């Protein structure tokens, strides 16, 4: 039997505890899971790609079957290069479903050998998104418990740096 390799793709700007929860679940299900950070030159992210990779590596240091990588271009081409047969995506609420279904079916059309597997995060994370986390921190709120401690600290530093620049 060959190893089942899964890709968990995303922007991860930044990694939240919802992502961490899905990766943990995926690591139990698949032989290897690769966290694949999208290199997207069109978006203006808060964290650079190397920062996002560092965050994920820190969060999963010592996890033998969890890797962190970057990709650009089509996800299914990346999956093929990595010999992955599964794409993992988290589904929080019905509102996620429409876009996720479109992506899953488009990816299936592009490469029928790769199956998308949807996983639900633990209940406390069903409303957590990277976008909301950034907004709350920018407006002075706490995201303690919703992101790894290292992300909380990095968000604080980014906010301080921005405030210093503006002063
Ligand atoms: O965390 P995100 O931003 O919801 O992740 C979106 C992601 C990275 C999964 C998606 O944008 C993607 O797969 N991009 C790669 C380009 C691609 O393959 N597009 C066609 C997918 S239907």
Coordinates of N, CA, C and O and ligand atoms in Angstrom, one line a residue:
X1 N 0.9 -1.2 0.0 CA 0.0 0.0 0.0 C 0.9 1.2 0.0 O 1.8 1.4 0.8
X2 N 0.6 2.2 -0.9 CA 1.3 3.4 -0.9 C 0.8 4.4 0.1 O -0.4 4.4 0.5
X3 N 1.6 5.3 0.6 CA 1.2 6.3 1.5 C 0.2 7.2 0.9 O 0.2 7.6 -0.2
X4 N -0.8 7.6 1.7 CA -1.8 8.6 1.3 C -1.3 10.0 1.7 O -1.2 10.3 2.9
X5 N -1.0 10.8 0.7 CA -0.5 12.2 0.9 C -1.6 13.2 0.7 O -2.3 13.1 -0.3
X6 N -1.8 14.1 1.7 CA -2.9 15.1 1.6 C -2.2 16.5 1.6 O -1.2 16.7 2.2
X7 N -2.8 17.4 0.8 CA -2.4 18.8 0.7 C -3.5 19.6 1.5 O -4.7 19.4 1.2
X8 N -3.0 20.4 2.4 CA -4.0 21.4 3.0 C -3.6 22.8 2.5 O -2.7 23.4 3.1
X9 N -4.2 23.3 1.5 CA -3.8 24.5 0.9 C -4.6 25.7 1.5 O -5.7 25.6 2.0
X10 N -3.9 26.9 1.4 CA -4.6 28.1 1.9 C -3.7 29.3 1.9 O -2.5 29.2 1.6
X11 N -4.3 30.4 2.3 CA -3.6 31.7 2.4 C -2.9 31.7 3.8 O -1.8 32.3 3.9
X12 N -3.5 31.2 4.8 CA -3.0 31.2 6.2 C -2.4 32.6 6.6 O -1.3 32.6 7.1
X13 N -3.2 33.6 6.4 CA -2.8 35.0 6.7 C -3.6 35.6 7.8 O -4.4 36.4 7.5
X14 N -3.4 35.2 9.1 CA -2.4 34.1 9.5 C -3.1 32.8 9.8 O -4.3 32.7 9.7
X15 N -2.3 31.8 10.3 CA -2.8 30.5 10.7 C -3.6 30.8 12.0 O -3.2 31.5 12.9
X16 N -4.8 30.2 12.0 CA -5.7 30.3 13.2 C -5.7 28.9 13.9 O -5.3 27.9 13.3
X17 N -6.4 28.9 15.1 CA -6.5 27.6 15.8 C -7.5 26.7 15.0 O -7.5 25.5 15.2
X18 N -8.4 27.3 14.2 CA -9.2 26.5 13.3 C -8.4 25.7 12.3 O -8.6 24.5 12.1
X19 N -7.4 26.4 11.7 CA -6.5 25.7 10.8 C -5.8 24.6 11.5 O -5.7 23.4 11.0
X20 N -5.3 24.9 12.7 CA -4.5 24.0 13.5 C -5.3 22.7 13.8 O -4.8 21.6 13.7
X21 N -6.6 22.9 14.1 CA -7.5 21.8 14.5 C -7.7 20.9 13.3 O -7.6 19.7 13.4
X22 N -7.8 21.5 12.1 CA -8.0 20.7 10.9 C -6.8 19.9 10.6 O -6.8 18.7 10.2
X23 N -5.6 20.5 10.7 CA -4.3 19.9 10.4 C -4.1 18.7 11.4 O -3.7 17.6 10.9
X24 N -4.4 18.9 12.6 CA -4.3 17.8 13.6 C -5.2 16.6 13.2 O -4.8 15.5 13.2
X25 N -6.5 16.9 12.8 CA -7.4 15.9 12.4 C -6.8 15.2 11.2 O -6.9 13.9 11.1
X26 N -6.3 16.0 10.2 CA -5.8 15.4 9.0 C -4.6 14.5 9.2 O -4.4 13.5 8.6
X27 N -3.8 14.9 10.2 CA -2.6 14.2 10.4 C -2.9 12.8 11.0 O -2.1 11.9 10.9
X28 N -4.1 12.6 11.6 CA -4.5 11.3 12.1 C -5.0 10.4 11.0 O -5.0 9.2 11.1
X29 N -5.5 11.1 10.0 CA -6.2 10.4 8.9 C -5.3 10.0 7.8 O -5.5 8.9 7.1
X30 N -4.3 10.8 7.5 CA -3.5 10.6 6.3 C -2.0 10.3 6.7 O -1.6 10.7 7.8
X31 N -1.3 9.6 5.8 CA 0.1 9.3 6.2 C 0.9 10.6 6.3 O 1.8 10.7 7.1
X32 N 0.7 11.5 5.3 CA 1.4 12.8 5.3 C 0.4 13.9 5.0 O -0.4 13.7 4.2
X33 N 0.6 15.0 5.7 CA -0.2 16.2 5.3 C 0.7 17.3 5.1 O 1.6 17.6 5.9
X34 N 0.5 18.0 3.9 CA 1.4 19.1 3.6 C 0.6 20.4 3.6 O -0.4 20.6 2.9
X35 N 1.0 21.3 4.5 CA 0.4 22.6 4.6 C 1.0 23.4 3.5 O 2.2 23.7 3.5
X36 N 0.2 23.8 2.5 CA 0.7 24.5 1.3 C 0.2 25.9 1.3 O -1.0 26.2 1.1
X37 N 1.2 26.8 1.5 CA 0.8 28.2 1.6 C 0.9 28.8 0.2 O 1.9 28.7 -0.5
X38 N -0.3 29.4 -0.2 CA -0.4 30.0 -1.5 C 0.5 31.2 -1.7 O 0.4 32.1 -0.9
X39 N 1.3 31.3 -2.8 CA 2.0 32.5 -3.1 C 1.1 33.2 -4.0 O 0.9 32.9 -5.2
X40 N 0.5 34.3 -3.5 CA -0.5 35.0 -4.3 C 0.0 36.5 -4.4 O -0.1 37.3 -3.5
X41 N 0.5 36.8 -5.6 CA 1.1 38.2 -5.8 C 0.0 39.2 -5.9 O 0.3 40.4 -5.7
X42 N -1.3 38.8 -6.1 CA -2.3 39.8 -6.3 C -2.8 40.4 -4.9 O -3.2 41.6 -4.8
X43 N -2.8 39.6 -3.9 CA -3.4 40.0 -2.6 C -2.3 40.8 -1.8 O -1.1 40.6 -2.0
X44 N -2.7 41.7 -1.0 CA -1.8 42.4 -0.1 C -1.9 41.8 1.3 O -2.8 42.2 2.1
X45 N -1.1 40.8 1.6 CA -1.3 40.1 2.9 C -0.7 40.8 4.0 O 0.2 41.7 3.8
X46 N -1.1 40.5 5.3 CA -0.5 41.1 6.5 C 0.9 40.4 6.7 O 1.9 41.1 7.0
X47 N 0.9 39.1 6.6 CA 2.2 38.4 6.8 C 2.8 38.0 5.5 O 2.1 37.5 4.6
X48 N 4.1 38.1 5.4 CA 4.8 37.6 4.1 C 4.7 36.1 4.1 O 4.4 35.4 5.1
X49 N 4.9 35.5 2.9 CA 4.9 34.1 2.8 C 5.9 33.4 3.7 O 5.6 32.5 4.4
X50 N 7.2 33.9 3.7 CA 8.2 33.3 4.7 C 7.7 33.4 6.1 O 7.9 32.4 6.9
X51 N 7.0 34.5 6.5 CA 6.5 34.6 7.9 C 5.4 33.5 8.1 O 5.4 32.8 9.2
X52 N 4.5 33.3 7.1 CA 3.4 32.4 7.3 C 4.0 30.9 7.3 O 3.5 30.1 8.1
X53 N 5.1 30.7 6.6 CA 5.7 29.4 6.6 C 6.3 29.1 8.0 O 6.2 28.1 8.6
X54 N 7.0 30.1 8.5 CA 7.7 30.0 9.8 C 6.6 29.7 10.9 O 6.8 28.9 11.8
X55 N 5.5 30.5 10.8 CA 4.4 30.3 11.8 C 3.9 28.8 11.8 O 3.8 28.2 12.9
X56 N 3.7 28.3 10.6 CA 3.2 26.9 10.5 C 4.2 25.9 11.0 O 3.9 24.9 11.7
X57 N 5.5 26.2 10.6 CA 6.6 25.3 11.1 C 6.7 25.3 12.6 O 6.9 24.2 13.2
X58 N 6.6 26.4 13.2 CA 6.7 26.5 14.6 C 5.5 25.8 15.3 O 5.7 25.0 16.2
X59 N 4.3 25.9 14.7 CA 3.1 25.3 15.3 C 3.2 23.8 15.2 O 2.6 23.1 16.1
X60 N 3.9 23.2 14.2 CA 3.9 21.8 14.0 C 5.3 21.2 14.1 O 5.5 20.1 13.6
X61 N 6.2 21.9 14.8 CA 7.5 21.4 15.1 C 7.4 20.0 15.8 O 6.6 19.9 16.8
X62 N 8.1 19.0 15.3 CA 8.0 17.7 16.0 C 6.9 16.8 15.5 O 6.8 15.6 16.0
X63 N 6.1 17.3 14.7 CA 5.0 16.4 14.1 C 5.6 15.8 12.8 O 5.8 16.5 11.8
X64 N 5.8 14.5 12.9 CA 6.6 13.8 11.9 C 5.9 13.8 10.5 O 6.5 13.8 9.5
X65 N 4.5 13.8 10.5 CA 3.9 13.6 9.2 C 3.2 14.9 8.7 O 2.4 14.9 7.8
X66 N 3.6 16.1 9.4 CA 3.1 17.4 8.9 C 4.3 18.2 8.3 O 5.3 18.3 9.0
X67 N 4.1 18.6 7.1 CA 5.1 19.4 6.4 C 4.6 20.7 6.0 O 3.4 20.9 5.9
X68 N 5.4 21.7 5.8 CA 5.0 23.0 5.4 C 5.7 23.4 4.1 O 6.9 23.2 4.0
X69 N 5.0 23.9 3.1 CA 5.6 24.2 1.8 C 4.8 25.4 1.2 O 3.8 25.8 1.8
X70 N 5.3 25.9 0.1 CA 4.6 26.9 -0.6 C 4.2 26.5 -2.0 O 4.9 25.5 -2.5
X71 N 3.2 27.1 -2.6 CA 3.0 26.7 -4.0 C 2.4 27.9 -4.7 O 1.9 28.9 -4.1
X72 N 2.6 27.9 -6.1 CA 1.8 28.9 -6.9 C 1.3 28.1 -8.1 O 1.6 26.9 -8.2
X73 N 0.5 28.7 -8.9 CA -0.1 28.0 -10.1 C -1.3 27.2 -9.6 O -1.8 27.4 -8.5
X74 N -1.6 26.2 -10.4 CA -2.8 25.4 -10.1 C -2.5 24.5 -9.0 O -1.5 23.8 -9.0
X75 N -3.5 24.4 -8.1 CA -3.4 23.5 -6.9 C -3.2 22.0 -7.4 O -2.5 21.3 -6.8
X76 N -4.0 21.7 -8.4 CA -4.0 20.2 -8.8 C -2.6 19.9 -9.4 O -2.2 18.7 -9.3
X77 N -2.0 20.9 -10.1 CA -0.6 20.6 -10.6 C 0.4 20.4 -9.5 O 1.2 19.5 -9.5
X78 N 0.2 21.2 -8.4 CA 1.1 21.1 -7.3 C 0.8 19.7 -6.6 O 1.8 19.0 -6.3
X79 N -0.4 19.3 -6.5 CA -0.8 18.0 -5.9 C -0.1 16.9 -6.7 O 0.4 16.0 -6.1
X80 N -0.1 17.0 -8.0 CA 0.5 16.0 -8.8 C 2.0 15.9 -8.6 O 2.5 14.8 -8.4
X81 N 2.6 17.1 -8.5 CA 4.1 17.1 -8.3 C 4.4 16.4 -6.9 O 5.4 15.8 -6.8
X82 N 3.5 16.6 -5.9 CA 3.7 16.1 -4.6 C 3.2 14.7 -4.4 O 3.3 14.1 -3.3
X83 N 2.7 14.1 -5.5 CA 2.1 12.7 -5.5 C 1.0 12.6 -4.4 O 0.8 11.6 -3.7
X84 N 0.2 13.7 -4.3 CA -0.9 13.8 -3.3 C -2.2 13.4 -4.0 O -2.4 13.7 -5.1
X85 N -3.0 12.6 -3.2 CA -4.3 12.1 -3.8 C -5.4 12.8 -3.1 O -6.6 12.6 -3.5
X86 N -5.1 13.6 -2.1 CA -6.2 14.3 -1.4 C -5.9 15.8 -1.2 O -4.8 16.2 -0.9
X87 N -7.0 16.6 -1.3 CA -6.9 18.0 -0.9 C -7.8 18.1 0.3 O -9.0 17.7 0.2
X88 N -7.3 18.7 1.4 CA -8.2 18.8 2.6 C -8.6 20.3 2.6 O -7.8 21.2 2.4
X89 N -9.9 20.5 2.9 CA -10.4 21.8 3.1 C -11.3 21.8 4.3 O -12.1 20.8 4.6
X90 N -11.3 22.8 5.1 CA -12.1 22.9 6.3 C -13.5 23.6 5.9 O -13.5 24.5 5.1
X91 N -14.5 23.1 6.5 CA -15.9 23.6 6.3 C -16.4 24.1 7.6 O -16.6 23.3 8.5
X92 N -16.6 25.4 7.7 CA -17.1 25.9 9.0 C -18.6 26.0 9.0 O -19.3 25.5 9.9
X93 N -19.2 26.6 8.0 CA -20.6 26.9 8.0 C -21.1 26.7 6.6 O -20.4 26.6 5.7
X94 N -22.4 26.8 6.5 CA -23.1 26.6 5.1 C -22.5 27.7 4.2 O -22.3 27.4 3.0
X95 N -22.2 28.9 4.8 CA -21.7 30.0 3.9 C -20.4 29.6 3.2 O -20.0 30.1 2.2
X96 N -19.6 28.7 3.8 CA -18.4 28.2 3.1 C -18.7 27.3 1.9 O -17.8 27.2 1.0
X97 N -19.8 26.7 2.0 CA -20.1 25.6 1.1 C -20.0 25.9 -0.4 O -19.4 25.2 -1.2
X98 N -20.7 27.0 -0.7 CA -20.8 27.3 -2.2 C -19.4 27.5 -2.9 O -19.2 26.8 -3.9
X99 N -18.6 28.3 -2.3 CA -17.3 28.5 -2.9 C -16.4 27.2 -2.9 O -15.8 26.8 -3.8
X100 N -16.5 26.5 -1.7 CA -15.8 25.2 -1.6 C -16.2 24.2 -2.6 O -15.4 23.4 -3.2
X101 N -17.5 24.1 -2.8 CA -18.0 23.2 -3.8 C -17.6 23.5 -5.2 O -17.1 22.6 -6.0
X102 N -17.6 24.8 -5.5 CA -17.1 25.2 -6.9 C -15.6 24.8 -7.0 O -15.2 24.3 -8.1
X103 N -14.8 25.1 -6.0 CA -13.4 24.8 -6.1 C -13.2 23.3 -6.2 O -12.4 22.8 -7.0
X104 N -13.9 22.5 -5.4 CA -13.7 21.0 -5.4 C -14.1 20.5 -6.8 O -13.4 19.6 -7.3
X105 N -15.2 21.0 -7.3 CA -15.6 20.4 -8.6 C -14.7 20.9 -9.8 O -14.5 20.1 -10.7
X106 N -14.2 22.1 -9.7 CA -13.3 22.6 -10.7 C -12.0 21.8 -10.6 O -11.5 21.3 -11.6
X107 N -11.5 21.5 -9.4 CA -10.3 20.7 -9.2 C -10.5 19.3 -9.7 O -9.6 18.7 -10.3
X108 N -11.7 18.8 -9.5 CA -12.0 17.4 -10.0 C -12.0 17.4 -11.5 O -11.5 16.4 -12.1
X109 N -12.5 18.4 -12.1 CA -12.5 18.5 -13.6 C -11.1 18.6 -14.1 O -10.7 18.0 -15.1
X110 N -10.3 19.3 -13.4 CA -8.9 19.5 -13.8 C -8.0 18.3 -13.6 O -7.1 18.0 -14.4
X111 N -8.3 17.5 -12.5 CA -7.6 16.3 -12.2 C -8.5 15.4 -11.4 O -8.6 15.5 -10.2
X112 N -9.1 14.4 -12.1 CA -10.0 13.5 -11.5 C -9.4 12.5 -10.5 O -10.1 11.8 -9.8
X113 N -8.0 12.5 -10.4 CA -7.4 11.6 -9.5 C -7.2 12.1 -8.1 O -6.8 11.4 -7.2
X114 N -7.5 13.5 -8.0 CA -7.3 14.1 -6.6 C -8.7 14.3 -6.0 O -9.6 14.9 -6.7
X115 N -8.9 13.8 -4.8 CA -10.2 13.9 -4.2 C -10.1 15.0 -3.1 O -9.2 15.1 -2.3
X116 N -11.2 15.9 -3.1 CA -11.2 16.9 -2.0 C -12.0 16.3 -0.8 O -13.1 15.7 -1.0
X117 N -11.4 16.4 0.4 CA -12.0 15.9 1.6 C -12.3 17.1 2.5 O -11.4 17.8 2.8
X118 N -13.6 17.3 2.9 CA -13.9 18.4 3.8 C -13.9 17.9 5.2 O -14.4 16.8 5.5
X119 N -13.4 18.7 6.1 CA -13.4 18.4 7.5 C -13.9 19.5 8.3 O -13.7 20.7 8.0
X120 N -14.6 19.2 9.4 CA -15.2 20.3 10.2 C -14.3 20.5 11.4 O -13.8 19.5 12.1
X121 N -14.0 21.8 11.7 CA -13.2 22.1 12.9 C -14.0 21.9 14.1 O -15.2 21.8 14.1
X122 N -13.3 21.8 15.3 CA -14.0 21.8 16.6 C -14.9 23.0 16.7 O -14.6 24.1 16.2
X123 N -16.1 22.8 17.4 CA -17.1 23.9 17.5 C -16.5 25.3 17.9 O -17.0 26.2 17.3
X124 N -15.6 25.4 18.9 CA -15.2 26.7 19.3 C -14.5 27.5 18.1 O -14.3 28.7 18.3
X125 N -14.2 26.8 17.0 CA -13.5 27.5 15.9 C -14.4 27.8 14.7 O -13.9 28.2 13.7
X126 N -15.7 27.4 14.8 CA -16.5 27.4 13.6 C -16.8 28.9 13.1 O -17.2 29.0 12.0
X127 N -16.5 29.9 13.9 CA -16.7 31.2 13.5 C -15.4 32.0 13.2 O -15.4 33.2 12.9
X128 N -14.3 31.3 13.4 CA -13.0 31.9 13.3 C -12.5 32.0 11.9 O -12.5 31.0 11.2
X129 N -12.0 33.2 11.5 CA -11.4 33.3 10.2 C -10.2 34.2 10.3 O -10.1 35.1 11.2
X130 N -9.2 34.0 9.4 CA -8.0 34.9 9.4 C -8.5 36.3 9.2 O -7.9 37.2 9.9
X131 N -9.5 36.6 8.4 CA -9.9 38.0 8.1 C -10.4 38.6 9.4 O -10.0 39.8 9.7
X132 N -11.3 37.9 10.1 CA -11.9 38.5 11.4 C -10.8 38.7 12.4 O -10.8 39.7 13.1
X133 N -9.9 37.7 12.5 CA -8.8 37.8 13.5 C -8.0 39.1 13.2 O -7.7 39.9 14.1
X134 N -7.7 39.4 12.0 CA -6.9 40.6 11.6 C -7.7 41.9 12.0 O -7.2 42.8 12.5
X135 N -9.0 41.8 11.7 CA -9.8 43.0 11.9 C -9.9 43.3 13.4 O -9.8 44.4 13.9
X136 N -10.1 42.2 14.2 CA -10.3 42.4 15.7 C -9.0 43.0 16.3 O -9.0 43.9 17.1
X137 N -7.8 42.4 15.8 CA -6.6 42.9 16.4 C -6.3 44.3 15.9 O -5.9 45.2 16.7
X138 N -6.6 44.7 14.7 CA -6.4 46.0 14.2 C -7.2 47.0 15.0 O -6.8 48.2 15.2
X139 N -8.4 46.6 15.5 CA -9.3 47.5 16.2 C -9.1 47.4 17.7 O -9.9 47.9 18.5
X140 N -8.0 46.7 18.1 CA -7.7 46.7 19.6 C -8.3 45.6 20.4 O -8.2 45.6 21.6
X141 N -8.9 44.6 19.8 CA -9.6 43.5 20.5 C -8.6 42.3 20.7 O -7.5 42.3 20.1
X142 N -9.0 41.4 21.6 CA -8.2 40.2 21.9 C -8.6 39.0 21.0 O -9.8 38.7 20.9
X143 N -7.6 38.3 20.5 CA -7.9 37.0 19.8 C -7.3 35.9 20.6 O -7.0 34.8 20.0
X144 N -7.0 36.1 21.9 CA -6.4 35.0 22.7 C -7.2 33.7 22.6 O -8.4 33.8 22.8
X145 N -6.6 32.6 22.3 CA -7.2 31.3 22.3 C -7.8 31.0 20.9 O -8.2 29.9 20.6
X146 N -7.8 32.0 20.0 CA -8.3 31.7 18.6 C -7.2 31.5 17.6 O -7.4 31.0 16.5
X147 N -5.9 31.9 18.1 CA -4.8 31.7 17.2 C -3.6 31.1 18.1 O -3.7 31.3 19.3
X148 N -2.6 30.5 17.5 CA -1.5 30.0 18.3 C -0.9 31.2 19.0 O -0.9 32.3 18.5
X149 N -0.2 31.0 20.2 CA 0.4 32.1 20.9 C 1.4 32.9 20.1 O 1.5 34.1 20.2
X150 N 2.1 32.2 19.3 CA 3.2 32.9 18.4 C 2.5 33.8 17.4 O 3.0 34.9 17.1
X151 N 1.3 33.5 17.0 CA 0.6 34.3 16.0 C 0.1 35.6 16.8 O 0.1 36.7 16.3
X152 N -0.4 35.3 18.0 CA -0.9 36.5 18.8 C 0.2 37.5 19.0 O 0.0 38.7 18.9
X153 N 1.4 37.0 19.3 CA 2.5 37.8 19.6 C 2.9 38.6 18.3 O 3.2 39.8 18.3
X154 N 3.0 37.8 17.2 CA 3.3 38.5 15.9 C 2.3 39.5 15.5 O 2.7 40.5 14.9
X155 N 1.0 39.3 15.7 CA 0.0 40.2 15.4 C 0.2 41.5 16.2 O 0.1 42.6 15.7
X156 N 0.6 41.3 17.5 CA 0.8 42.5 18.4 C 2.0 43.3 17.9 O 1.9 44.5 17.8
X157 N 3.0 42.6 17.4 CA 4.2 43.3 16.9 C 3.9 44.1 15.6 O 4.3 45.2 15.4
X158 N 3.1 43.5 14.7 CA 2.7 44.1 13.5 C 1.9 45.4 13.8 O 2.1 46.4 13.2
X159 N 1.0 45.3 14.8 CA 0.1 46.4 15.1 C 1.0 47.5 15.7 O 0.9 48.7 15.3
X160 N 1.9 47.2 16.6 CA 2.8 48.2 17.2 C 3.6 48.9 16.1 O 3.8 50.1 16.0
X161 N 4.2 48.0 15.1 CA 5.0 48.6 14.0 C 4.2 49.6 13.2 O 4.7 50.6 12.8
X162 N 2.9 49.2 13.0 CA 2.1 50.1 12.2 C 1.8 51.4 12.9 O 1.8 52.5 12.3
X163 N 1.5 51.3 14.2 CA 1.2 52.5 15.0 C 2.4 53.4 15.1 O 2.3 54.6 15.0
X164 N 3.6 52.8 15.2 CA 4.9 53.6 15.3 C 5.0 54.3 14.0 O 5.4 55.5 13.9
X165 N 4.8 53.6 12.9 CA 4.9 54.3 11.5 C 4.0 55.5 11.4 O 4.4 56.5 10.8
X166 N 2.8 55.3 12.0 CA 1.7 56.4 11.8 C 2.0 57.6 12.7 O 1.6 58.7 12.5
X167 N 2.7 57.3 13.9 CA 2.9 58.3 14.9 C 3.8 59.5 14.4 O 4.7 59.3 13.5
Ligands
LIG1 O1 -7.2 30.1 2.4 P1 -7.9 30.4 1.1 O2 -7.6 31.8 0.6 O3 -9.4 30.1 1.2 O4 -7.3 29.3 0.1 C1 -7.7 29.4 -1.3 C2 -6.9 28.4 -2.2 C3 -5.4 28.6 -1.9 C4 -7.2 26.9 -1.8 C5 -7.2 28.6 -3.6 O5 -7.2 30.0 -3.9 C6 -6.4 27.8 -4.6 O6 -6.4 26.6 -4.7 N1 -5.5 28.6 -5.4 C7 -4.6 28.0 -6.3 C8 -5.0 28.3 -7.8 C9 -6.0 27.3 -8.3 O7 -5.7 26.1 -8.4 N2 -7.2 27.7 -8.7 C10 -8.2 26.9 -9.2 C11 -8.9 26.3 -8.0 S1 -10.6 25.9 -8.4

